[in-house]
Coordinates of C-alpha atoms in Angstrom, one line a residue:
Chain A
M1 CA -13.9 -4.0 12.0
T2 CA -10.8 -5.8 13.5
T3 CA -8.8 -8.6 12.4
Q4 CA -10.4 -10.5 15.4
E5 CA -13.8 -9.8 14.3
L6 CA -13.1 -10.9 10.7
T7 CA -11.8 -14.2 12.0
D8 CA -14.9 -15.1 14.1
L9 CA -17.3 -13.8 11.3
L10 CA -15.7 -15.6 8.6
G11 CA -14.6 -18.7 10.5
L12 CA -10.9 -18.2 9.5
K13 CA -8.1 -20.4 11.1
A14 CA -5.8 -18.2 13.1
L15 CA -2.3 -19.8 12.2
S16 CA -0.4 -17.0 14.4
T17 CA -1.0 -15.2 17.7
F18 CA -1.9 -11.6 17.0
E19 CA -3.1 -8.3 18.8
P20 CA -6.2 -7.4 16.9
R21 CA -6.2 -4.5 15.0
E22 CA -8.5 -2.7 12.7
I23 CA -8.9 -3.3 9.1
T24 CA -8.7 -0.2 6.6
G25 CA -9.2 -2.0 3.6
V26 CA -8.3 -5.2 1.1
F27 CA -5.6 -5.8 -1.0
I28 CA -5.1 -8.7 -3.4
S29 CA -1.8 -10.1 -4.7
D30 CA 0.4 -12.9 -4.9
M31 CA 3.6 -10.8 -5.7
L32 CA 5.4 -9.4 -2.7
S33 CA 6.5 -6.3 -5.0
D34 CA 2.9 -5.1 -6.0
V35 CA 2.3 -5.6 -2.1
M36 CA 5.2 -3.1 -1.3
A37 CA 4.2 -0.6 -4.3
G38 CA 0.5 -0.7 -3.3
A39 CA -0.7 -2.0 -0.3
K40 CA -1.9 0.5 2.4
S41 CA -1.4 0.5 6.1
G42 CA -4.0 -1.5 8.2
N43 CA -5.2 -3.2 5.0
L44 CA -5.7 -7.1 4.9
W45 CA -3.5 -8.8 2.3
I46 CA -5.0 -11.8 0.6
T47 CA -2.8 -14.2 -1.1
V48 CA -1.8 -18.1 -1.9
Q49 CA 2.0 -17.1 -1.0
T50 CA 3.1 -19.1 2.1
H51 CA 7.0 -18.5 1.9
K52 CA 8.4 -16.9 5.3
N53 CA 9.1 -13.8 3.0
I54 CA 5.4 -13.1 3.1
V55 CA 6.0 -11.6 6.9
P56 CA 8.9 -9.2 6.1
A57 CA 6.6 -7.6 3.1
A58 CA 3.4 -7.7 5.5
N59 CA 5.4 -6.3 8.2
L60 CA 7.1 -3.6 5.8
V61 CA 3.7 -2.3 4.6
D62 CA 2.0 -2.6 8.1
A63 CA -1.0 -4.9 6.8
S64 CA -3.4 -5.6 9.5
A65 CA -3.4 -9.5 8.5
V66 CA -2.7 -11.9 5.8
I67 CA -5.2 -14.2 4.8
V68 CA -3.7 -17.2 2.9
T69 CA -6.5 -18.6 0.5
N70 CA -6.8 -22.0 -1.3
G71 CA -6.1 -24.1 1.7
K72 CA -2.4 -23.5 1.4
Q73 CA -0.2 -25.6 3.5
V74 CA 1.7 -22.7 5.5
P75 CA 5.1 -23.8 6.6
E76 CA 6.2 -23.7 10.4
E77 CA 9.2 -21.2 9.7
T78 CA 6.4 -18.6 8.0
I79 CA 4.1 -18.9 11.3
E80 CA 7.2 -18.7 13.6
L81 CA 8.4 -15.5 12.1
A82 CA 4.7 -14.2 12.0
N83 CA 4.5 -14.8 15.8
K84 CA 7.6 -13.1 16.5
H85 CA 6.6 -9.9 14.4
D86 CA 3.1 -9.9 15.9
I87 CA 1.6 -10.5 11.9
A88 CA -1.8 -12.3 11.8
I89 CA -1.6 -15.1 9.5
L90 CA -5.2 -16.5 8.7
W91 CA -6.2 -19.3 6.6
T92 CA -9.3 -20.4 4.7
E93 CA -10.0 -23.2 2.1
S94 CA -12.0 -20.8 -0.3
Q95 CA -10.2 -19.3 -3.4
T96 CA -9.4 -15.7 -3.5
F97 CA -12.2 -15.3 -6.0
E98 CA -14.7 -16.5 -3.8
L99 CA -13.5 -14.6 -0.7
V100 CA -14.0 -11.4 -2.3
G101 CA -17.6 -11.5 -2.3
R102 CA -17.9 -12.5 1.5
L103 CA -15.4 -9.9 2.4
Y104 CA -17.6 -7.1 0.3
S105 CA -20.9 -8.4 2.3
L106 CA -18.9 -7.4 5.6
G107 CA -18.3 -3.9 4.3
L108 CA -14.7 -4.4 3.1
A109 CA -13.3 -3.1 0.0
T110 CA -10.3 -1.7 -1.7
Q111 CA -9.3 1.2 0.5
Chain B
M1 CA 11.5 29.6 6.9
A2 CA 11.1 26.4 9.2
E3 CA 12.9 23.3 7.3
C4 CA 10.6 21.1 5.8
A5 CA 9.4 18.1 7.9
H6 CA 8.8 16.0 4.9
T7 CA 5.9 13.8 4.1
W8 CA 6.6 11.3 1.4
N9 CA 4.6 10.0 -1.5
M10 CA 6.0 7.1 -3.7
T11 CA 5.5 8.3 -7.3
N12 CA 6.7 7.1 -10.8
R13 CA 6.3 3.2 -10.1
Q14 CA 7.1 1.1 -12.5
F15 CA 7.2 -2.7 -12.4
G16 CA 10.2 -4.9 -13.9
F17 CA 12.8 -7.3 -12.8
A18 CA 15.4 -7.5 -10.7
V19 CA 18.1 -9.5 -12.6
F20 CA 21.1 -11.4 -10.8
E21 CA 23.9 -12.7 -13.2
R22 CA 27.1 -14.2 -12.6
C23 CA 30.3 -14.5 -15.0
S24 CA 31.5 -17.8 -15.6
H25 CA 35.2 -16.7 -15.6
C26 CA 35.6 -14.1 -12.9
R27 CA 32.5 -15.4 -10.5
I28 CA 31.4 -11.6 -10.1
I29 CA 27.7 -11.4 -9.4
R30 CA 26.0 -8.5 -11.1
A31 CA 22.6 -7.2 -10.1
Y32 CA 20.2 -4.5 -11.3
Y33 CA 16.8 -3.3 -12.3
A34 CA 15.7 -3.9 -15.9
E35 CA 12.4 -3.5 -17.7
Q36 CA 12.3 -7.0 -19.4
D37 CA 13.5 -10.4 -17.8
S38 CA 16.0 -12.3 -19.9
W39 CA 17.0 -15.6 -19.4
D40 CA 20.0 -15.9 -22.4
D41 CA 23.5 -16.0 -21.3
Y42 CA 25.6 -13.5 -23.1
K43 CA 29.1 -12.2 -23.5
E44 CA 30.2 -8.7 -22.6
G45 CA 34.3 -8.2 -23.2
E46 CA 35.8 -10.5 -21.0
H47 CA 32.7 -11.7 -19.2
H48 CA 30.3 -14.3 -19.6
W49 CA 27.2 -13.4 -18.0
S50 CA 24.6 -16.3 -17.4
I51 CA 21.3 -15.6 -15.4
V52 CA 21.1 -16.6 -12.0
E53 CA 17.7 -15.4 -11.2
N54 CA 15.3 -13.2 -12.5
A55 CA 12.7 -11.7 -9.7
Q56 CA 9.7 -9.6 -10.2
T57 CA 10.4 -6.3 -8.7
F58 CA 9.4 -2.5 -9.0
R59 CA 11.0 0.7 -9.0
F60 CA 9.9 4.3 -7.6
D61 CA 11.0 7.6 -6.6
L62 CA 9.9 9.4 -3.5
E63 CA 8.5 12.9 -3.5
C64 CA 7.5 15.4 -0.7
E65 CA 4.0 16.6 -0.7
E66 CA 4.9 19.4 1.2
C67 CA 8.0 21.0 -0.7
G68 CA 8.3 18.7 -3.5
M69 CA 12.0 17.6 -2.7
Y70 CA 12.3 14.5 -5.3
V71 CA 14.2 11.6 -4.4
S72 CA 15.2 9.1 -7.3
Y73 CA 15.6 5.3 -6.4
D74 CA 16.6 4.4 -10.2
D75 CA 19.9 2.7 -8.9
F76 CA 18.0 0.9 -5.9
L77 CA 17.9 -2.9 -6.3
G78 CA 15.9 -3.9 -3.2
L79 CA 15.3 -4.9 0.6
L80 CA 17.0 -7.8 2.0
Y81 CA 15.7 -9.1 5.4
C82 CA 18.3 -10.6 7.7
T83 CA 17.9 -14.3 8.7
S84 CA 20.8 -14.0 11.2
C85 CA 23.1 -16.3 9.5
L86 CA 26.4 -14.9 11.0
D87 CA 26.5 -14.0 14.6
D88 CA 29.5 -11.6 14.0
C89 CA 28.0 -9.7 11.1
P90 CA 27.4 -6.1 11.8
V91 CA 23.9 -6.1 10.3
E92 CA 23.3 -9.0 12.8
I93 CA 24.6 -7.1 15.9
L94 CA 22.6 -4.0 15.1
R95 CA 19.4 -6.0 14.3
K96 CA 19.6 -7.4 17.9
K97 CA 19.9 -3.8 19.3
Y98 CA 17.6 -2.3 17.3
E99 CA 14.8 -5.2 17.9
E100 CA 14.8 -4.2 21.6
D101 CA 13.5 -1.1 20.7
N102 CA 10.9 -2.5 18.5
T103 CA 12.5 -1.7 15.2
W104 CA 12.8 -3.9 12.6
I105 CA 16.1 -4.0 10.3
L106 CA 16.1 -4.5 6.6
V107 CA 19.2 -4.1 4.4
G108 CA 18.7 -1.7 1.3
F109 CA 20.8 -2.7 -1.6
G110 CA 22.2 -0.7 -4.7
F111 CA 23.2 -2.3 -8.0
L112 CA 25.8 -4.9 -7.6
P113 CA 28.9 -5.3 -7.7
E114 CA 29.1 -1.3 -7.2
S115 CA 27.0 -0.7 -3.9
S116 CA 29.2 -3.4 -2.3
A117 CA 32.4 -1.0 -2.6
N118 CA 30.4 2.1 -2.7
P119 CA 27.2 2.1 -0.2
Y120 CA 24.3 3.2 -1.3
S121 CA 23.4 6.6 -0.2
A122 CA 22.7 6.8 3.8
E123 CA 20.6 9.9 3.3
K124 CA 18.2 8.0 0.7
L125 CA 18.0 4.9 2.7
E126 CA 17.0 7.4 5.7
V127 CA 14.1 9.0 3.5
L128 CA 13.0 5.4 2.6
S129 CA 12.5 4.3 6.2
E130 CA 11.0 7.5 7.0
Y131 CA 8.4 7.0 4.0
F132 CA 7.7 3.4 5.3
N133 CA 7.4 4.8 8.9
Q134 CA 5.1 7.7 8.1
R135 CA 2.5 5.2 6.7
R136 CA 2.8 2.6 9.4
D137 CA 1.4 2.8 13.2
T138 CA 4.9 3.6 14.4
S139 CA 3.6 3.0 18.4
R140 CA 3.7 -0.7 17.5
S141 CA 7.1 -0.9 15.6
R142 CA 9.1 0.9 13.4
V143 CA 11.4 0.1 10.2
K144 CA 15.1 1.1 9.8
I145 CA 17.0 0.3 6.4
L146 CA 20.8 -0.1 6.6
P147 CA 23.4 -0.1 3.6
N148 CA 24.2 -3.3 2.1
S149 CA 27.8 -2.6 2.7
L150 CA 27.4 -3.3 6.5
I151 CA 27.2 -6.9 5.2
D152 CA 30.4 -8.5 6.4
K153 CA 30.5 -11.4 3.7
L154 CA 28.3 -11.1 1.0
S155 CA 29.3 -14.4 -0.4
L156 CA 28.2 -16.0 2.8
C157 CA 25.2 -13.9 3.4
R158 CA 21.9 -16.1 3.6
G159 CA 19.7 -13.0 4.1
D160 CA 16.3 -13.1 1.8
F161 CA 15.4 -10.4 -0.8
I162 CA 11.8 -9.6 -0.5
H163 CA 11.4 -10.1 -4.3
D164 CA 9.3 -12.2 -6.3
V165 CA 11.4 -15.2 -7.2
G166 CA 9.8 -18.1 -8.7
M167 CA 6.3 -16.6 -9.8
L168 CA 6.7 -18.4 -13.0
S169 CA 8.0 -21.9 -11.5
L170 CA 5.4 -24.6 -12.4
E171 CA 6.6 -26.6 -9.5
P172 CA 4.9 -25.4 -6.1
P173 CA 7.3 -23.2 -4.2
E174 CA 9.8 -24.9 -1.9
E175 CA 12.5 -23.3 0.0
R176 CA 14.3 -20.9 -2.1
K177 CA 18.1 -21.3 -2.7
P178 CA 20.2 -18.2 -1.5
L179 CA 21.0 -15.8 -4.5
F180 CA 24.8 -15.4 -3.4
Chain C
M1 CA -20.9 -15.0 -19.3
T2 CA -18.9 -14.3 -22.5
F3 CA -15.7 -12.3 -23.0
E4 CA -17.9 -9.2 -24.4
T5 CA -19.5 -9.1 -21.2
I6 CA -16.3 -9.3 -19.1
K7 CA -14.9 -6.6 -21.5
S8 CA -17.5 -4.5 -20.6
V9 CA -17.9 -5.2 -16.9
L10 CA -14.4 -4.6 -16.5
G11 CA -14.2 -1.7 -18.4
A12 CA -11.3 -3.5 -20.4
N13 CA -9.1 -3.2 -23.5
V14 CA -8.9 -6.2 -25.8
L15 CA -5.0 -7.1 -26.3
A16 CA -5.6 -10.2 -28.3
G17 CA -8.3 -12.4 -29.5
T18 CA -10.7 -9.8 -30.9
D19 CA -12.5 -12.5 -32.7
L20 CA -13.2 -14.7 -29.9
L21 CA -15.2 -12.2 -27.6
Q22 CA -18.5 -14.2 -28.4
S23 CA -17.0 -17.4 -26.4
E24 CA -18.3 -18.4 -23.2
V25 CA -16.4 -18.4 -19.6
S26 CA -18.1 -20.4 -16.7
H27 CA -15.4 -20.1 -13.8
V28 CA -12.9 -17.2 -12.9
Y29 CA -9.5 -17.9 -11.2
A30 CA -7.6 -15.1 -9.3
S31 CA -3.9 -15.6 -8.8
D32 CA -0.2 -14.5 -9.7
L33 CA 1.3 -17.6 -8.9
M34 CA 1.8 -20.0 -11.8
S35 CA 2.1 -23.3 -9.9
D36 CA -1.4 -22.6 -8.6
V37 CA -2.7 -21.6 -12.0
L38 CA -1.7 -24.9 -13.2
A39 CA -3.5 -26.7 -10.4
F40 CA -6.7 -25.1 -11.1
G41 CA -8.2 -27.7 -13.4
K42 CA -11.5 -26.4 -14.9
S43 CA -12.2 -25.9 -18.5
D44 CA -14.1 -22.8 -19.8
S45 CA -12.1 -20.4 -17.5
I46 CA -10.3 -17.2 -17.2
L47 CA -7.3 -16.1 -15.4
L48 CA -7.1 -13.0 -13.3
T49 CA -3.6 -11.9 -12.7
G50 CA -1.1 -9.0 -12.0
L51 CA 1.7 -11.1 -13.3
A52 CA 2.5 -9.1 -16.7
S53 CA 4.7 -11.8 -18.4
Q54 CA 4.5 -13.9 -21.4
Q55 CA 5.1 -16.8 -19.3
S56 CA 2.1 -16.3 -17.7
I57 CA 0.3 -16.4 -20.8
I58 CA 1.7 -19.5 -21.8
S59 CA 1.2 -21.1 -18.4
A60 CA -2.7 -20.2 -18.6
H61 CA -2.7 -21.9 -22.3
M62 CA -1.0 -24.9 -20.7
A63 CA -3.8 -25.1 -18.1
E64 CA -6.4 -24.7 -20.6
F65 CA -7.5 -21.1 -19.5
K66 CA -9.5 -19.6 -22.5
G67 CA -8.3 -16.2 -21.8
V68 CA -6.6 -14.0 -19.3
V69 CA -7.0 -10.5 -17.6
L70 CA -4.4 -8.4 -16.5
I71 CA -5.2 -6.4 -13.7
R72 CA -4.1 -2.8 -12.4
G73 CA -3.2 -1.6 -16.1
K74 CA -0.1 -3.8 -16.3
R75 CA 1.4 -3.8 -19.8
M76 CA 2.3 -6.9 -21.7
K77 CA 4.9 -7.3 -24.5
D78 CA 3.9 -7.7 -28.1
E79 CA 5.2 -11.3 -28.2
A80 CA 2.8 -12.2 -25.4
K81 CA -0.1 -10.8 -27.4
T82 CA 1.2 -12.6 -30.7
F83 CA 1.1 -16.0 -28.7
A84 CA -2.2 -15.4 -27.2
D85 CA -3.5 -14.6 -30.7
T86 CA -1.8 -17.5 -32.1
H87 CA -3.3 -19.8 -29.7
G88 CA -6.8 -19.1 -29.8
M89 CA -6.8 -16.8 -26.4
V90 CA -8.4 -13.8 -25.3
L91 CA -6.2 -11.3 -23.5
L92 CA -7.6 -8.3 -21.8
S93 CA -6.3 -5.7 -19.7
T94 CA -8.2 -3.8 -17.0
A95 CA -7.4 -0.7 -14.8
M96 CA -9.2 -2.2 -12.0
D97 CA -7.3 -4.0 -9.0
M98 CA -8.0 -7.8 -8.3
F99 CA -10.8 -7.0 -5.6
E100 CA -12.6 -4.8 -7.9
A101 CA -12.2 -7.3 -10.5
C102 CA -13.3 -10.3 -8.5
L103 CA -16.2 -8.4 -7.4
A104 CA -17.6 -7.1 -10.7
L105 CA -16.8 -10.7 -12.4
G106 CA -18.7 -12.6 -9.3
A107 CA -21.6 -10.2 -9.5
Q108 CA -21.9 -11.2 -13.2
L109 CA -21.5 -15.2 -12.2
N110 CA -23.9 -15.2 -9.2
G111 CA -26.5 -12.5 -10.7
S112 CA -26.1 -10.2 -7.6
V113 CA -23.4 -9.6 -4.8
T114 CA -24.6 -9.2 -1.2
A115 CA -24.7 -5.5 -0.6
P116 CA -22.6 -4.3 2.1
R117 CA -24.2 -4.7 5.6
P118 CA -24.7 -1.2 7.2
A119 CA -21.7 -0.8 9.7
P120 CA -22.5 -1.5 13.0
D121 CA -23.8 1.6 15.2
R122 CA -21.0 2.3 17.2
A123 CA -22.2 5.2 18.5
T124 CA -23.3 3.7 22.0
H125 CA -19.8 2.2 22.4
E126 CA -17.6 4.6 20.5
T127 CA -13.9 4.6 21.4
I128 CA -12.6 8.1 21.5
I129 CA -9.0 7.8 21.2
L130 CA -8.0 11.6 21.6
N131 CA -10.1 14.6 22.7
S132 CA -8.1 17.7 22.9
R133 CA -9.4 21.6 23.4
F134 CA -7.7 24.6 21.9
N135 CA -8.5 28.3 22.3
I136 CA -8.5 31.2 19.6
E137 CA -9.0 34.9 20.4
G138 CA -10.6 37.0 18.2
S139 CA -8.6 40.0 16.2
D140 CA -5.3 37.9 17.2
F141 CA -4.0 38.0 13.9
A142 CA -0.4 37.5 15.2
S143 CA -1.2 33.9 16.4
A144 CA -3.5 33.0 13.0
G145 CA -2.5 29.4 12.1
L146 CA -1.0 28.1 15.3
V147 CA -4.1 26.2 16.3
S148 CA -4.3 24.4 12.8
T149 CA -0.6 23.8 12.8
E150 CA -1.1 22.1 16.1
V151 CA -3.9 19.9 14.9
K152 CA -2.0 19.0 11.9
S153 CA 1.1 17.9 13.9
V154 CA -0.9 16.1 16.5
L155 CA -2.8 14.3 13.5
K156 CA 0.3 13.3 11.5
K157 CA 2.3 12.4 15.0
I158 CA -0.6 9.7 15.3
G159 CA 0.0 8.3 12.0
I160 CA -3.2 9.7 10.4
D161 CA -3.0 9.7 6.8
S162 CA -1.5 12.8 5.2
S163 CA -3.9 13.5 2.8
I164 CA -6.9 13.5 5.5
V165 CA -4.5 15.4 7.8
R166 CA -4.2 17.9 5.2
R167 CA -8.0 18.4 4.5
V168 CA -8.4 18.5 8.3
A169 CA -5.4 21.0 8.5
I170 CA -7.1 23.3 5.6
S171 CA -10.7 23.2 7.1
M172 CA -8.9 24.1 10.5
Y173 CA -7.4 27.0 9.1
E174 CA -10.4 28.7 7.4
G175 CA -12.5 28.1 10.7
E176 CA -9.7 29.4 12.6
M177 CA -9.4 32.6 10.5
N178 CA -13.4 33.0 10.6
V179 CA -13.0 33.2 14.4
I180 CA -9.9 35.9 14.1
M181 CA -11.8 37.8 11.9
H182 CA -15.4 37.9 13.1
A183 CA -15.8 36.4 16.6
K184 CA -14.4 37.3 20.1
R185 CA -13.3 33.8 21.0
A186 CA -13.8 30.2 20.4
D187 CA -13.1 26.8 21.6
V188 CA -11.8 24.1 19.4
D189 CA -12.5 20.4 20.4
L190 CA -10.5 17.8 18.0
V191 CA -11.9 14.3 18.7
L192 CA -10.7 11.3 17.0
T193 CA -12.1 7.8 17.1
P194 CA -11.2 4.9 14.7
Q195 CA -13.8 5.9 12.4
Y196 CA -13.3 9.7 12.2
I197 CA -12.1 13.0 13.1
E198 CA -14.3 15.7 14.4
L199 CA -13.5 19.2 14.4
L200 CA -16.1 21.4 16.8
I201 CA -15.4 25.1 16.8
D202 CA -18.0 27.0 19.0
D203 CA -17.4 30.8 19.0
E204 CA -18.7 33.5 21.0
G205 CA -19.6 36.4 18.5
K206 CA -22.0 38.2 16.1
G207 CA -23.3 35.1 14.3
I208 CA -24.4 34.4 11.1
P209 CA -27.7 35.8 10.0
D210 CA -28.1 33.7 6.8
V211 CA -26.0 30.4 7.1
N212 CA -27.0 29.2 3.5
L213 CA -25.8 32.5 2.1
A214 CA -22.6 32.1 4.0
M215 CA -21.9 28.8 2.4
Q216 CA -22.1 30.4 -1.1
E217 CA -18.6 31.0 -3.0
G218 CA -17.6 34.7 -3.0
F219 CA -19.8 35.6 0.1
T220 CA -17.7 37.8 2.5
T221 CA -18.3 40.3 5.4
S222 CA -14.8 40.7 5.8
T223 CA -13.5 44.3 6.0
E224 CA -11.5 45.8 3.1
E225 CA -8.2 45.6 5.5
Q226 CA -8.8 42.2 6.2
R227 CA -9.4 41.2 2.5
E228 CA -5.8 42.8 1.7
M229 CA -3.9 40.8 4.1
G230 CA -5.6 37.9 1.8
F231 CA -8.1 36.7 4.4
G232 CA -11.7 36.6 4.1
S233 CA -12.1 36.2 0.2
G234 CA -15.2 34.4 1.1
M235 CA -14.2 31.2 0.8
G236 CA -14.2 30.0 4.3
L237 CA -17.4 27.8 4.7
P238 CA -17.3 26.7 1.1
N239 CA -14.0 25.8 1.5
M240 CA -14.6 23.5 4.5
N241 CA -17.5 22.2 2.9
R242 CA -15.3 20.9 0.4
N243 CA -12.7 19.5 2.6
A244 CA -14.8 18.1 5.2
D245 CA -17.1 14.4 4.8
E246 CA -19.7 16.0 6.9
L247 CA -20.4 20.1 7.9
T248 CA -22.9 21.5 9.8
V249 CA -23.1 24.9 10.8
T250 CA -25.7 26.5 13.3
S251 CA -25.6 29.9 14.3
E252 CA -27.5 32.7 16.6
V253 CA -27.2 36.1 15.9
D254 CA -25.3 38.0 18.6
R255 CA -24.4 34.8 20.5
G256 CA -22.0 32.7 18.3
T257 CA -21.6 29.9 15.6
V258 CA -21.1 26.3 16.1
V259 CA -19.1 24.5 13.1
R260 CA -18.9 21.0 13.2
M261 CA -16.6 19.2 10.9
R262 CA -16.4 15.2 10.4
F263 CA -13.4 13.7 8.2
H264 CA -14.0 9.8 7.6
I265 CA -10.9 7.7 8.2

């Protein structure tokens, strides 16, 4: 499944502009250190973090997209940086815990 | 025998803290990896250390799965991402140059203050860049890690560490203050 | 659900609050950011977090969580365990990651979780990223290993996960040796799609009379000379079977053998 298909299927809001990419799996953490240590290339990264540092972290591990959950307000500078690095920032009102079941029903899981 | 092209795996991962502290007498900044966080000021000889920041981080080593070559990063503090704060900083000049090539620049830090005088091993940073590039779709972009000794004036640097600062803060995260 | 249930569903260890395992929890909150944890205002809740610090337990207590589950087997200082014990909180630790733990507890709370939809059938609009052909000549021991080396370097360059590349390379090597030892020649097709890597080894040769027998470990038709060189210990097909996600072998005596291997990405 691509990041664009996922966005459409779950009705996520795309905050940045991005080239669709294939999703390889899901990684959930609000800690950049966990992401750098554990996320795999092409993973969907789910977090409540919105600081612009999520962009370099996502870029470093080659995440296919970041989903910001819990309806958290994402600062403009995060979105600007994401646009610059072609990082998909997707957004949902759902909580992380609720989102897991929906991702699983689409056949996505930990890689 | 042909030289090994190396396929790197991250190993010996441990989670801990990057501790940043400043001596209230000589104003020197010291930063290192520690297993436990600490928030108390303490004296050490002439120095009186106050904690500036505790950030959640991790340490690791890299191992080649083909030839078993082992590279230890136990003296590695973390990666800083350049915010283009100083036009004439060598990191910013290189960043602009590499950007044309879809290569994205990060700055690798050893412990401080040691690494501002003796740069972190260029060879180890090259291996680390290779590790991140091997696991990414490099047709889109690449990663290049430069040594922190290239930063012109550390005291003026407004770069951001990709560290977890403020995880325990009970206030919603606002703009982080620079560490230097 | 009770903490006892949570413990068993997550295969968790109890770090604190052993005597409170019968108490009930009806909400789950997953976060590592304590300002968010504090904002979650539901009682009878449990916190799933990867933030292994005493402060995270204290924050959870302030926000009136009844317990905390540490994910990914993270460890905790003794002071944190003591804090949990003295403040009537349950502290658990599971080896699961956040996704797995959320899924397991979600299934408990909702009775069931929607089963994964079968992946859409892509057969009709399959994207082929790469399709390369290689040739192998029978008895050409001097070139043994060249095709598998080439396949390996092609896949590596594309950026395929190194563990998959290794499995493909091992299987290709076995297939290549089989052709060199037993056949006249073969065409090898390497096909790469976003979902899988396929190797198709189509040889001209004497074929395999009993494919099932050849799949058994230890079965070999190699000559003494071949075995002395370290080949043909009878591990070829079984070894491919171990390394490939799908393996089909069809053979016709005096015509040849077709080995098709698939590796899921």
